mmCIF file of C-alpha atoms and ligand atoms in Angstrom:
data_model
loop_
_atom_site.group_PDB
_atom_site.id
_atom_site.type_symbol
_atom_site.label_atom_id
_atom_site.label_comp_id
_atom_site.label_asym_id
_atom_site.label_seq_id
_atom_site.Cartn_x
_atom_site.Cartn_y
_atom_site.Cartn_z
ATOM 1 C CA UNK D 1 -5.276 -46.379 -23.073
ATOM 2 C CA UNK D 2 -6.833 -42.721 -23.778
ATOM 3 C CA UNK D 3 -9.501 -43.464 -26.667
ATOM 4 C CA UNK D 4 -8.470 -41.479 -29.827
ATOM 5 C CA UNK D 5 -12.013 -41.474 -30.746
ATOM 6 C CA UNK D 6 -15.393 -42.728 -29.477
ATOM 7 C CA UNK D 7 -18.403 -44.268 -31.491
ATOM 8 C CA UNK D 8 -21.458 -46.681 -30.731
ATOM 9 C CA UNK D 9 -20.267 -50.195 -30.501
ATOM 10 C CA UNK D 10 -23.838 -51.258 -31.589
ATOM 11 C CA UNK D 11 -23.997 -49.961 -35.042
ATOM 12 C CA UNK D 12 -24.988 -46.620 -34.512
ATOM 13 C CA UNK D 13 -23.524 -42.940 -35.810
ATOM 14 C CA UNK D 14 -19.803 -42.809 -35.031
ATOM 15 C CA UNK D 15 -18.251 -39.872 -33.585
ATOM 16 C CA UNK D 16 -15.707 -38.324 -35.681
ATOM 17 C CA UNK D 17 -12.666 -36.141 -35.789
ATOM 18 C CA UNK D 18 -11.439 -37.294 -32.073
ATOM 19 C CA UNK D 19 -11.557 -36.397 -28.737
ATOM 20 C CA UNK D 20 -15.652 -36.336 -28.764
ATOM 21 C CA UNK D 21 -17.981 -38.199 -26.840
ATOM 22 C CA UNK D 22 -21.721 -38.766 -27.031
ATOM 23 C CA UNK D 23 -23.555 -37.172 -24.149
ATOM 24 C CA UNK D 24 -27.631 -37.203 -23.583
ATOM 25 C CA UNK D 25 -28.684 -33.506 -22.642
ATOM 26 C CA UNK D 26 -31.599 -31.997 -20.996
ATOM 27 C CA UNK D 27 -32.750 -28.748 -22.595
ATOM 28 C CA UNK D 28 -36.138 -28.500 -21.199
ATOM 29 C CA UNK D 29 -39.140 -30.652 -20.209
ATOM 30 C CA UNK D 30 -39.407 -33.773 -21.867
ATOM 31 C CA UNK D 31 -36.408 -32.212 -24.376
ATOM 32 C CA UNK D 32 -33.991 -34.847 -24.754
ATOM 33 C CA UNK D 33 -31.187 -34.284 -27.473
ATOM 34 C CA UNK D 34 -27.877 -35.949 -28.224
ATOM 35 C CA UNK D 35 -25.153 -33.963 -28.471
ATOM 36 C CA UNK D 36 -21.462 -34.232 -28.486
ATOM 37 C CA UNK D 37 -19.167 -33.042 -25.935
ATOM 38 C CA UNK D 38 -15.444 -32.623 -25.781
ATOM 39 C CA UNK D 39 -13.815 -35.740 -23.983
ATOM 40 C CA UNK D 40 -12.958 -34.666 -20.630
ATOM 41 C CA UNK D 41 -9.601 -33.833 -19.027
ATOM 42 C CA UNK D 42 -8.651 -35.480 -16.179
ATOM 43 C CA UNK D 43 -7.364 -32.982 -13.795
ATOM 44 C CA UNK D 44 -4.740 -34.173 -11.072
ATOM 45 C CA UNK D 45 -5.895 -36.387 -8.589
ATOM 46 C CA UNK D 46 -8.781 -37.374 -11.063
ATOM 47 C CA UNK D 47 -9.212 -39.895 -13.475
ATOM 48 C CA UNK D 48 -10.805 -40.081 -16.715
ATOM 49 C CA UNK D 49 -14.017 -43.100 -16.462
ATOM 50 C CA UNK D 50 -15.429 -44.545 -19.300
ATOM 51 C CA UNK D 51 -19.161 -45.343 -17.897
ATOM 52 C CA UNK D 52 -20.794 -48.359 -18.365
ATOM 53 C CA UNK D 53 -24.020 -48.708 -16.454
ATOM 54 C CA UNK D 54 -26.270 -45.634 -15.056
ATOM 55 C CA UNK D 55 -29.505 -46.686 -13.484
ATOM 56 C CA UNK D 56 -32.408 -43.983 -14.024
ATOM 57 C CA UNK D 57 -33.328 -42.710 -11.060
ATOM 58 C CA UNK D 58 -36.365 -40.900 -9.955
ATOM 59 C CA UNK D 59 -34.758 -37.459 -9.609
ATOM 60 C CA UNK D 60 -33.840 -38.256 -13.184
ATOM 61 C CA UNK D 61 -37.471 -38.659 -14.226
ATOM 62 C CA UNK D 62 -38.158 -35.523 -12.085
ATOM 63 C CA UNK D 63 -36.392 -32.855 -14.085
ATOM 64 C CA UNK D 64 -36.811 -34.727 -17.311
ATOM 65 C CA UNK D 65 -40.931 -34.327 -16.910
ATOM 66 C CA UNK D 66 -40.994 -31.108 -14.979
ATOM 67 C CA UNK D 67 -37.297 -29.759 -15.694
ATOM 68 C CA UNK D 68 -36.403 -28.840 -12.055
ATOM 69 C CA UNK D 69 -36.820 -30.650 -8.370
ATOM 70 C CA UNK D 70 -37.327 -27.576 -5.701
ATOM 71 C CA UNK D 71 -34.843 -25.284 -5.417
ATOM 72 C CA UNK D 72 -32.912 -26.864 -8.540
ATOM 73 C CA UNK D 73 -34.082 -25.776 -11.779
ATOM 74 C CA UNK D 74 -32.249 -26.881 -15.107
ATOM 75 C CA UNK D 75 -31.771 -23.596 -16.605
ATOM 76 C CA UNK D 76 -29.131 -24.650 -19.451
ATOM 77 C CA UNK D 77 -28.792 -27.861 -20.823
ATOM 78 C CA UNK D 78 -28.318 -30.350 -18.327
ATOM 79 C CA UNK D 79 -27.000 -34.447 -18.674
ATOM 80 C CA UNK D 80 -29.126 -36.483 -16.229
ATOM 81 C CA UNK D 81 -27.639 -40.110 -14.649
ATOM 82 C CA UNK D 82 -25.858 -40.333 -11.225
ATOM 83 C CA UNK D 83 -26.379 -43.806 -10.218
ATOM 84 C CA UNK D 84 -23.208 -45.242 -12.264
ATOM 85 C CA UNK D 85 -20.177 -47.625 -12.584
ATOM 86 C CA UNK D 86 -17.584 -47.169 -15.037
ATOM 87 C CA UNK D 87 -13.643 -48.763 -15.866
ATOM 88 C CA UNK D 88 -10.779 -46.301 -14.870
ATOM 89 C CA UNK D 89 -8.651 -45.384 -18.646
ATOM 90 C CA UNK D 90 -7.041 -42.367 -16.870
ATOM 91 C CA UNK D 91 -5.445 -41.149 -13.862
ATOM 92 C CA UNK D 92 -3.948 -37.635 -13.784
ATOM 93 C CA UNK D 93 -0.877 -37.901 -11.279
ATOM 94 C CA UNK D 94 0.818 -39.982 -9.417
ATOM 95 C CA UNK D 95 -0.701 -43.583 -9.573
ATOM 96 C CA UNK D 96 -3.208 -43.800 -6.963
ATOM 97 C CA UNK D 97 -3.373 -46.801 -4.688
ATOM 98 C CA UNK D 98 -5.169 -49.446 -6.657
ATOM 99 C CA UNK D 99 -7.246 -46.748 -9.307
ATOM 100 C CA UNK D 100 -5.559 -47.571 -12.377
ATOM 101 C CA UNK D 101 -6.609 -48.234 -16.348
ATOM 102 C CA UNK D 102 -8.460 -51.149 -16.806
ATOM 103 C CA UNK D 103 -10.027 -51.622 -13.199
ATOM 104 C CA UNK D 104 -13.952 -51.650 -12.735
ATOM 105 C CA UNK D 105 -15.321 -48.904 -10.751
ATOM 106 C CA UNK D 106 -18.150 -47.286 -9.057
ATOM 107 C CA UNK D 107 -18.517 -43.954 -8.972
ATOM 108 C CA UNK D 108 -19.749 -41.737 -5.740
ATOM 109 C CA UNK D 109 -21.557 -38.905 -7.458
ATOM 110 C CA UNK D 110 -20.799 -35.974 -4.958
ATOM 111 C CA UNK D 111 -18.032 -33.907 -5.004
ATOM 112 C CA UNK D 112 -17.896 -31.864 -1.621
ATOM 113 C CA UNK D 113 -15.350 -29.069 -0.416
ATOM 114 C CA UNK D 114 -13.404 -31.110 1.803
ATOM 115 C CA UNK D 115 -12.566 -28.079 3.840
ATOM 116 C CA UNK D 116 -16.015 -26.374 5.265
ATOM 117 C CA UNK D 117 -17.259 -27.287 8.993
ATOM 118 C CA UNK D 118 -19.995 -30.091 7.382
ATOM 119 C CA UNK D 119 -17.125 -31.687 5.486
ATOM 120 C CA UNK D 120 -14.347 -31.898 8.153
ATOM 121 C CA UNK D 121 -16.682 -33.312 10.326
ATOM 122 C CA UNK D 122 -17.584 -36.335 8.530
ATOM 123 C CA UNK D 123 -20.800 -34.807 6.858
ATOM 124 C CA UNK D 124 -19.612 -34.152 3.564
ATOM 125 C CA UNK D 125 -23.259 -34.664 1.817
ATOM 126 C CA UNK D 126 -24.050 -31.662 4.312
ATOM 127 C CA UNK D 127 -21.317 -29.511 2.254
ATOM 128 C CA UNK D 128 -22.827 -26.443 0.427
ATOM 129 C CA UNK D 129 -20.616 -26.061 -1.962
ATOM 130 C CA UNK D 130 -21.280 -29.718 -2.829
ATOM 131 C CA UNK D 131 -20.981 -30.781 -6.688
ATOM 132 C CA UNK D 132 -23.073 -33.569 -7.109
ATOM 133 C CA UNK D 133 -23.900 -35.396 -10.688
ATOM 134 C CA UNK D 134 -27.012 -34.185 -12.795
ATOM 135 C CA UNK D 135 -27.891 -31.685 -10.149
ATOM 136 C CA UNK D 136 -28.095 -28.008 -12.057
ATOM 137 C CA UNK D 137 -25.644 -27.229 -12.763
ATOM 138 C CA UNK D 138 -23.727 -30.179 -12.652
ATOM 139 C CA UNK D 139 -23.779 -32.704 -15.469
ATOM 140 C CA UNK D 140 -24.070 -36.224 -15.224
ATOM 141 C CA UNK D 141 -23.266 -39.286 -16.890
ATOM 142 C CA UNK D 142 -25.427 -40.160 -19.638
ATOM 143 C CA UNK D 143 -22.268 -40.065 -21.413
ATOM 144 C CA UNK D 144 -19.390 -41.751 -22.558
ATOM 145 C CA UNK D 145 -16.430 -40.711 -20.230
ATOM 146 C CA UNK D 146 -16.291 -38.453 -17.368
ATOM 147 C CA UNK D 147 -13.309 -37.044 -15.104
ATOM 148 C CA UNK D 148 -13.787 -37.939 -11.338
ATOM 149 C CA UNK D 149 -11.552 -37.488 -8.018
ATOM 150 C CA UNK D 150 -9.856 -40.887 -7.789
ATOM 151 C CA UNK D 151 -10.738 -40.508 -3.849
ATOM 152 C CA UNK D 152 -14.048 -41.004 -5.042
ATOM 153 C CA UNK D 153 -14.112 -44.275 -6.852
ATOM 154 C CA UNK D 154 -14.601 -47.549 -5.547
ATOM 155 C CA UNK D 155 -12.970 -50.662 -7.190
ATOM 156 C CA UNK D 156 -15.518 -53.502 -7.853
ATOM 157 C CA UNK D 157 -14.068 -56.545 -7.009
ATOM 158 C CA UNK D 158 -14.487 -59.620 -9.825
ATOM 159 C CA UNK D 159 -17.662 -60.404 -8.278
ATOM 160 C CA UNK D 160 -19.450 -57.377 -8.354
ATOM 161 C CA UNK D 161 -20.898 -56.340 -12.011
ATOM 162 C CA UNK D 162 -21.350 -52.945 -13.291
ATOM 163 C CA UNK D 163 -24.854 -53.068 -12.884
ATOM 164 C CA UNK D 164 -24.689 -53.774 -8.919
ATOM 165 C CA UNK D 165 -21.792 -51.298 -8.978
ATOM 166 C CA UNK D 166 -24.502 -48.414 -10.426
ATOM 167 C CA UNK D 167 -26.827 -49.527 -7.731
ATOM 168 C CA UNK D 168 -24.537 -49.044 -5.039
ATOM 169 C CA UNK D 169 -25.802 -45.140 -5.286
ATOM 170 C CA UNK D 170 -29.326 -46.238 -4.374
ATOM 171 C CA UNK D 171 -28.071 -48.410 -1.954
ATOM 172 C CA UNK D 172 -25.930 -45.295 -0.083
ATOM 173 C CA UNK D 173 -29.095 -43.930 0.445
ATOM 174 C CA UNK D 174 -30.323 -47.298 2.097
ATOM 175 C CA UNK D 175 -27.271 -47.119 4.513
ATOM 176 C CA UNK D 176 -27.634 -44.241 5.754
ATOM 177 C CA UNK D 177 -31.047 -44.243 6.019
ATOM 178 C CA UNK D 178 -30.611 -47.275 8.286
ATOM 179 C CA UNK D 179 -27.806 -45.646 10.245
ATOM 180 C CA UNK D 180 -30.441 -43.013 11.105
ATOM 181 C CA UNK D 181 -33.272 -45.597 11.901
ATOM 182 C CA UNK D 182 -30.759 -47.385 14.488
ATOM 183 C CA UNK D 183 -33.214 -50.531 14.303
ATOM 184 C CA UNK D 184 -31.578 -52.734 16.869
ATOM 185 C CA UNK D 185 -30.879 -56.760 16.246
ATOM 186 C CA UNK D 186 -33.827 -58.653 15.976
ATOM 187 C CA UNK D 187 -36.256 -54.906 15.830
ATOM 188 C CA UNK D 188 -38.472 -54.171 13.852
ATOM 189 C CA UNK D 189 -39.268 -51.713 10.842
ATOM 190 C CA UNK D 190 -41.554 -49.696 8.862
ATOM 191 C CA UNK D 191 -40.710 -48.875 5.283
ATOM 192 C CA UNK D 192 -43.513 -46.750 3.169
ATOM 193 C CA UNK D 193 -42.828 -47.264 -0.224
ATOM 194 C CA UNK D 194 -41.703 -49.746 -1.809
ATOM 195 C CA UNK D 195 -39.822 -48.266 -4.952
ATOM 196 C CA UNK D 196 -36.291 -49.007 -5.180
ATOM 197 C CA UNK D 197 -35.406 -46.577 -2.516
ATOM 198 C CA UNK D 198 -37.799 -48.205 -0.275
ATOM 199 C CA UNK D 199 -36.650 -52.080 -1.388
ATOM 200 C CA UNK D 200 -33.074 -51.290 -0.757
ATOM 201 C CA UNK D 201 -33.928 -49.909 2.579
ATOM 202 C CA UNK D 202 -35.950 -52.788 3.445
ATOM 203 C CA UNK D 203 -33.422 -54.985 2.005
ATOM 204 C CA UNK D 204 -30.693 -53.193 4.164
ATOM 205 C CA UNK D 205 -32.513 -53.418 7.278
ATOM 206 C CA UNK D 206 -32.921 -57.083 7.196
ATOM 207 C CA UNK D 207 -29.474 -57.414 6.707
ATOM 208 C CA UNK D 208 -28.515 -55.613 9.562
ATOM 209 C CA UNK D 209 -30.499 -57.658 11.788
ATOM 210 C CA UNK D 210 -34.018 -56.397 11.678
ATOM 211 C CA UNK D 211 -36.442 -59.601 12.672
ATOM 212 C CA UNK D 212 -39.704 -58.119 11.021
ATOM 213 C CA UNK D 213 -39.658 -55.169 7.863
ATOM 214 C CA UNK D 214 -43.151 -54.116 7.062
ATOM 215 C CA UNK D 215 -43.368 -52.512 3.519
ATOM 216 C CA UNK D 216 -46.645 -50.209 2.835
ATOM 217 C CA UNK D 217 -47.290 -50.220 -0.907
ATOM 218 C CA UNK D 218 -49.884 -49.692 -2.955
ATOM 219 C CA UNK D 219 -49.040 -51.528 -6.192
ATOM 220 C CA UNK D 220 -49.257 -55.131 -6.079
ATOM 221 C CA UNK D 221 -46.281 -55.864 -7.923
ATOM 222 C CA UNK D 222 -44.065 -53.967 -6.106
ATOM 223 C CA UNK D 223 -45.633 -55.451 -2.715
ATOM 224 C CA UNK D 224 -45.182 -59.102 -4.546
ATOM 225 C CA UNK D 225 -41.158 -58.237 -4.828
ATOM 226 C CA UNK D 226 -40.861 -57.038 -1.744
ATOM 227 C CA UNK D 227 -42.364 -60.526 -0.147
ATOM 228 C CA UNK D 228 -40.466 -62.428 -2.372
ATOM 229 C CA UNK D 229 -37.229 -60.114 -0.365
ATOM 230 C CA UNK D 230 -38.256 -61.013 3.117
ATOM 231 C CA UNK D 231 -40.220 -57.947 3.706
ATOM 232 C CA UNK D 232 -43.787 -58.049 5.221
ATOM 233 C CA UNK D 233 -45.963 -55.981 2.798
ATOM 234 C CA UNK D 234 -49.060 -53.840 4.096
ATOM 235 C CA UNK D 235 -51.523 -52.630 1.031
ATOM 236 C CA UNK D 236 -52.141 -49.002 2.987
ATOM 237 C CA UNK D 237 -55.659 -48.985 0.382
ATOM 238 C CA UNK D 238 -56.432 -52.123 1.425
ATOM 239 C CA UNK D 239 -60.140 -52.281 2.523
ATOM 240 C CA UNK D 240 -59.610 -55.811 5.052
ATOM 241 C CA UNK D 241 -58.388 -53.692 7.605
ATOM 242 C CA UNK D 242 -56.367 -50.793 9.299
ATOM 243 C CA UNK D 243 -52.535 -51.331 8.492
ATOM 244 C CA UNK D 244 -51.636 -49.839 11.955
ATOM 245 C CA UNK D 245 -53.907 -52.777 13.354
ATOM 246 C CA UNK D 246 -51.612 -55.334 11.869
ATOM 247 C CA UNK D 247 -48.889 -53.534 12.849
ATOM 248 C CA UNK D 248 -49.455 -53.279 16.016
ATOM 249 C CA UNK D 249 -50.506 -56.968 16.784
ATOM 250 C CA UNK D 250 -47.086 -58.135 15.471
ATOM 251 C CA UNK D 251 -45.451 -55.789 17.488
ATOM 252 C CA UNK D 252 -47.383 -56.899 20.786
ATOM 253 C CA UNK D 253 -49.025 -53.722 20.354
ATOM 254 C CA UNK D 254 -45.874 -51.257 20.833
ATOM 255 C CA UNK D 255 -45.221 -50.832 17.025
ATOM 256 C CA UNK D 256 -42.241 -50.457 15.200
ATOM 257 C CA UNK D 257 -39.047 -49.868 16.508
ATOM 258 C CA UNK D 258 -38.503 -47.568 13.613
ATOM 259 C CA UNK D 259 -40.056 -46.070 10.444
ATOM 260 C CA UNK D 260 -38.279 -44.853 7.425
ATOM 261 C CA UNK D 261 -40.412 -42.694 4.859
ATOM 262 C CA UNK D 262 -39.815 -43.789 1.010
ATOM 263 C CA UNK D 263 -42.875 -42.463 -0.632
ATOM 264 C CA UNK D 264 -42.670 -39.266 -0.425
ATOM 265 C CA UNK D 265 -46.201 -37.600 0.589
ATOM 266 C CA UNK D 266 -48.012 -36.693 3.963
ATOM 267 C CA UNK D 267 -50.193 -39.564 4.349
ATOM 268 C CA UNK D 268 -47.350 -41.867 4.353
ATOM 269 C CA UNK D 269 -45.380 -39.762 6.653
ATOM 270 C CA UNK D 270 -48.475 -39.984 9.095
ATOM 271 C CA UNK D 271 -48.742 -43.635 8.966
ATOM 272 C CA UNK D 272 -45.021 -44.019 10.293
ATOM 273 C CA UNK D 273 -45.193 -41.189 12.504
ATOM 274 C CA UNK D 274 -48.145 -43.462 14.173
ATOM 275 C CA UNK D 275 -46.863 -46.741 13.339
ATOM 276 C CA UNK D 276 -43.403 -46.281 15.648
ATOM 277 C CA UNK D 277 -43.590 -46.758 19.346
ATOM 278 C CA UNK D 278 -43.093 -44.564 22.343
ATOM 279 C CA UNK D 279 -39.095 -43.427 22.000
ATOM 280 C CA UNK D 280 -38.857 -44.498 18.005
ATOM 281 C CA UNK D 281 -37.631 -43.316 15.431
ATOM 282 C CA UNK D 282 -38.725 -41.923 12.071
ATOM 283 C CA UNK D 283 -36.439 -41.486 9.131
ATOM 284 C CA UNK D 284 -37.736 -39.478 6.219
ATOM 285 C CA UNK D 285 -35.893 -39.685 2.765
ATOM 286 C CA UNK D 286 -39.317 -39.298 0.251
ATOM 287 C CA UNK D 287 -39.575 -36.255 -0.944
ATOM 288 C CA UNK D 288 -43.094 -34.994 -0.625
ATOM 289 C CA UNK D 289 -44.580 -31.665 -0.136
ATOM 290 C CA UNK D 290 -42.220 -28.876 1.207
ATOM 291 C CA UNK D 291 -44.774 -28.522 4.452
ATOM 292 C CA UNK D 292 -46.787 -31.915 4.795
ATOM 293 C CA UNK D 293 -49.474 -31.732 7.066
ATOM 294 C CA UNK D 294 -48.747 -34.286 9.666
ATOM 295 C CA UNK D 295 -49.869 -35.581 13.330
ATOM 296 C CA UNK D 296 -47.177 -33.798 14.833
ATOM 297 C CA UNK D 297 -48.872 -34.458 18.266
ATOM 298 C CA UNK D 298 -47.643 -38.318 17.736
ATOM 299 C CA UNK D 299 -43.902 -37.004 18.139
ATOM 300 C CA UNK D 300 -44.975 -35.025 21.027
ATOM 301 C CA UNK D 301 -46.866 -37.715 23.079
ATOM 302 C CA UNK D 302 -43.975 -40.550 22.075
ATOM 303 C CA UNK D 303 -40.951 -38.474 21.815
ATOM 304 C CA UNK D 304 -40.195 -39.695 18.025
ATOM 305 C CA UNK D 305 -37.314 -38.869 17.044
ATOM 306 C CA UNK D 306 -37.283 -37.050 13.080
ATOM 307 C CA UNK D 307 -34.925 -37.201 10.830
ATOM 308 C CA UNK D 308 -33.836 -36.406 7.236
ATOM 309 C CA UNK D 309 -31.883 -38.213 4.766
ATOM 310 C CA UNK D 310 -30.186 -35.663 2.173
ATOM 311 C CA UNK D 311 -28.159 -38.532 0.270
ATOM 312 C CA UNK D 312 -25.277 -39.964 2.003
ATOM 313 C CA UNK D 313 -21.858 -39.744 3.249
ATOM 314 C CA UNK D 314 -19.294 -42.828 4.129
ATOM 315 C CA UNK D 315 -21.677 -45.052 2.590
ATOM 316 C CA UNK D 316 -19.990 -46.440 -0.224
ATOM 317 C CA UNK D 317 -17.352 -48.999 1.281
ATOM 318 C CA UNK D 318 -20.080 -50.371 3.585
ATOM 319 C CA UNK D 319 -22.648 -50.282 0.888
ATOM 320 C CA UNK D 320 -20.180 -52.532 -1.875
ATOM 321 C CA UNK D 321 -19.461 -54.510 1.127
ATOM 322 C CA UNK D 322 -23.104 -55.613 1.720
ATOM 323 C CA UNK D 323 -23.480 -56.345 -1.824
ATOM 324 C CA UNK D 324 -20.297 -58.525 -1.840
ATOM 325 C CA UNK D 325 -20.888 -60.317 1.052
ATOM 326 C CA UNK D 326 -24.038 -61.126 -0.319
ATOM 327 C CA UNK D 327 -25.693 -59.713 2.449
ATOM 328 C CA UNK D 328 -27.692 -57.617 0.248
ATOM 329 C CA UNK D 329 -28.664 -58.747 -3.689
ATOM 330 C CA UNK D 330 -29.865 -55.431 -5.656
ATOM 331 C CA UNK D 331 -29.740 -56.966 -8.844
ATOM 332 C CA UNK D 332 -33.593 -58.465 -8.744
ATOM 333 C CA UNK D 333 -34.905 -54.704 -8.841
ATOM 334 C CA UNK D 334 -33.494 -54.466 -12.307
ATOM 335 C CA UNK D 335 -36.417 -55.201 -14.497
ATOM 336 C CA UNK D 336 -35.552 -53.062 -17.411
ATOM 337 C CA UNK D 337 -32.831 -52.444 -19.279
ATOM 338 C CA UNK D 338 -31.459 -50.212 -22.772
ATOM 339 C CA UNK D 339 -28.250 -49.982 -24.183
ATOM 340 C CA UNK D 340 -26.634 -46.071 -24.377
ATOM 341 C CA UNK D 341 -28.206 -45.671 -27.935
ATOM 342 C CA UNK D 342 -32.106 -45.698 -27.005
ATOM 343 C CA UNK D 343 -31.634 -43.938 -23.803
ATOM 344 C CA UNK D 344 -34.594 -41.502 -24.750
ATOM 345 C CA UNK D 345 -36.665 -44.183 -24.982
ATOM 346 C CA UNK D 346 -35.651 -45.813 -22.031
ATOM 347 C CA UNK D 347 -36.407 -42.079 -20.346
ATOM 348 C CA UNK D 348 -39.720 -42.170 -22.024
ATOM 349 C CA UNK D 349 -41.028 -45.156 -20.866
ATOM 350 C CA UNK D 350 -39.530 -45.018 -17.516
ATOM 351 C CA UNK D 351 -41.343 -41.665 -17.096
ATOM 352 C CA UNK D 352 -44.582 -43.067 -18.089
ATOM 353 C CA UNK D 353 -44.061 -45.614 -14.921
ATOM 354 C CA UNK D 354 -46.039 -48.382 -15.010
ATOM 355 C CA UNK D 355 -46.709 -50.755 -12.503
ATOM 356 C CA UNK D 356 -44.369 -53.829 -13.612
ATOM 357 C CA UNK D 357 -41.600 -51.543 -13.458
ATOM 358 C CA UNK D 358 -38.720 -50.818 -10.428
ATOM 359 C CA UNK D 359 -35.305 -49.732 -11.711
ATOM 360 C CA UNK D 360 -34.046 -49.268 -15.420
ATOM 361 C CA UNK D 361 -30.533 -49.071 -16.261
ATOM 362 C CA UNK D 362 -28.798 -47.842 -19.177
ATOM 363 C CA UNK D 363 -26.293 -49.922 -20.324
ATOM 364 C CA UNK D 364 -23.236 -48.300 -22.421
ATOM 365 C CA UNK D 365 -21.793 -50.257 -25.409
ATOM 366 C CA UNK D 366 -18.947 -52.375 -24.845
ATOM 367 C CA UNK D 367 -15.803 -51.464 -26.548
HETATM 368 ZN ZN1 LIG Z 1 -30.649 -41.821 -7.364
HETATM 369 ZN ZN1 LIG Z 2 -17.663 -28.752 2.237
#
C-alpha cells in the first residue's frame, strides 16, 4: 500500500501534510541536516522501496568529513547511504516477475546506461553515464523511500535479514574482487586491510576455496576478528619479524598466489606487490594516493598481473547466494548499530573511528 504519510515509528517528529519523507542531507563538511523531501514517484519499470537498513560505509565517512572523494565533490546538498535493503510498496507497470509490495529486498545501488559499449558488454560498473547512490550528484538512501529499477532489486529470501541484505553491497565488492584475484582451490591469498572491505574479501576467498588467507592489519581488534573468520592475520608494525618472511615460509617460499589491496595507501600496495609469486596476481580496490609510489620493478621481474576494482557488476545474485548458502556470514562485522532518528550521531561517531569498531548500520523504524 502507497503510505499516505510518513513519521518516526520511535516517537520522534511526525511528518505532516502527506506525501513527505524524512531524508538526512549533506550540505557541507561535517553539515548534516534533516530535511524533508517529496516521496518519490516510481517511474515505469521502477518501484517505490521503503528502506530499512543502510550500512555506513567509508565513502560515506569520506564526503561527510572532507565533502568530496577525488573527482566527486558534493557541491549541493547531497543524501549519503548506498549499502541498503528495503521492502518493495510500489511497482510502476506491469507486475514484474516476483518484485511486488510486501517482499524484502536488496537494493544494487548503480544505475548504468544499459546501452554504451561498457554496458552491453557485461561491464556495466564501467558505464560513464553510470548513476550510482550518494555519489554527487546522486542521492542516496538515508531516507525513507526511494524509486529504483525493479531489474535492480534482489528478493531476500526468509532467511536472509535486512541487515545481511545491506551488506550484500560490501560484499559485491568482495566478489568481484575475488573474480579478479582468480585464487585457485586450495591457493593462497593476501588481503591488506582488514576493514570490512578487506574481511569480506577474506571471507569470500575462503569460501571459494582458498586453503590459506593472510590478513595484514594493524589494529588488534580487527586482526582478532579476522582470526576468529579463518583468516591468518600478519601485524605489518609488528617488530618480531618481516611479514613477507612469514609469508613466504608458508608458501614454501613462492608467496601468495594472489594479493588483493584493502587499505588503501602505498606501503600496503608494496607489501602485496612483493608478497605474490612469480605469475600472481594483485587486485587493488583501496583507495590510496592518486600516484602511489610503488616497487614497480616487482611486476616487471614476476610478471604480476594489476588490477582495479571500481565496484562491481553481476555480483549481486552470486553475492546473496554466498550469504544464503551460508558460505559466507557478514553479519559478525556489524558491531554498531542506530535506528534512522540518531543517524548524525551514528555519522559522528563512526567518523571518529575507533578501534573496536567495523561496520555500523542504520536501522529505519519499523512501521
Ligand atoms: Zn560501500
Ligand atoms: Zn552504459
Amino acid at each position: 500500500m502507497r503510505p499516505s504519510s510518513s513519521c518516526w515509528a520511535d516517537g520522534a517528529e511526525a511528518i505532516k501534510g502527506g506525501s513527505r519523507v524524512k531524508a538526512l542531507v549533506l550540505h557541507g563538511p561535517l553539515d548534516l541536516r534533516w530535511e524533508e523531501r517529496p516521496l518519490p514517484e516510481p517511474q515505469m519499470g521502477e518501484a517505490l522501496v521503503r528502506i530499512t537498513a543502510v550500512g555506513i560505509c567509508g565513502s560515506d565517512l569520506h564526503y561527510y568529513r572532507h565533502g568530496r572523494i577525488g573527482r566527486f565533490v558534493v557541491e549541493k546538498p547531497l543524501i549519503l547511504g548506498h549499502e541498503c535493503a528495503g521492502e518493495v510498496v510500489e511497482v510502476a507497470g506491469p507486475a514484474a516477475g516476483n518484485i511486488k509490495p510486501g517482499r524484502r529486498v536488496a537494493l544494487e545501488p548503480g544505475i548504468p546506461c544499459w546501452s554504451c559499449p561498457e554496458c552491453r558488454t557485461g561491464q556495466y560498473n564501467l558505464c560513464r553515464s553510470v548513476r550510482f547512490f550518494a555519489t554527487p550528484p546522486i542521492d542516496g538512501v538515508f531516507c525513507e523511500y526511494v524509486a529504483h529499477p525493479v531489474n535492480l532489486l534482489y528478493p531476500l529470501p526468509d532467511q536472509v535479514g535486512e541487515e545481511e541484505g545491506a551488506l550484500l553491497e560490501p560484499l559485491s565488492v568482495a566478489v568481484q574482487a575475488c573474480r579478479k584475484a582468480a585464487v585457485p582451490p586450495g591457493g593462497s591469498a593476501l588481503v591488506s586491510g582488514a576493514g570490512p572491505i578487506g574481511l569480506v574479501t577474506m571471507l569470500v576467498l575462503i569460501a571459494s576455496g582458498a586453503s590459506r588467507v593472510f590478513v595484514t592489519e594493524p589494529y588488534s581488534f580487527r586482526r582478532r576478528l579476522a582470526a576468529k573468520l579463518g583468516g591468518y592475520p600478519l601485524d605489518p608494525f609488528s617488530t618480531e619479524g618481516d611479514i613477507l618472511d612469514v609469508i613466504n615460509d608458508l608458501t614454501k617460499g613462492r608467496g601468495v598466489d594472489a594479493a588483493i589491496e584493502c587499505a588503501g595507501n602505498a606501503a600496503a600496495l608494496a607489501a602485496c606487490l612483493r608478497a605474490t609469486k612469480p605469475g600472481g596476481r594483485v587486485v587493488v580496490v583501496g583507495l590510496g594516493e592518486s600516484i602511489p609510489q610503488v616497487p614497480m620493478q616487482e611486476v616487471i621481474d614476476k610478471e604480476l598481473g594489476v588490477f582495479g576494482v571500481f565496484r562491481y557488476a553481476n555480483t549481486y545474485e552470486q553475492a546473496l547466494e554466498l550469504v544464503c548458502s551460508g558460505r559466507v556470514d557478514v553479519k559478525p562485522l556489524v558491531t554498531h548499530r542506530f535506528p534512522f532518528a540518531d543517524a548524525i550521531a551514528a555519522m559522528q561517531q563512526a567518523a571518529t573511528g575507533g578501534e573496536e569498531r567495523m561496520k555500523t548500520l542504520i536501522l529505519m523504524p519499523k512501521y
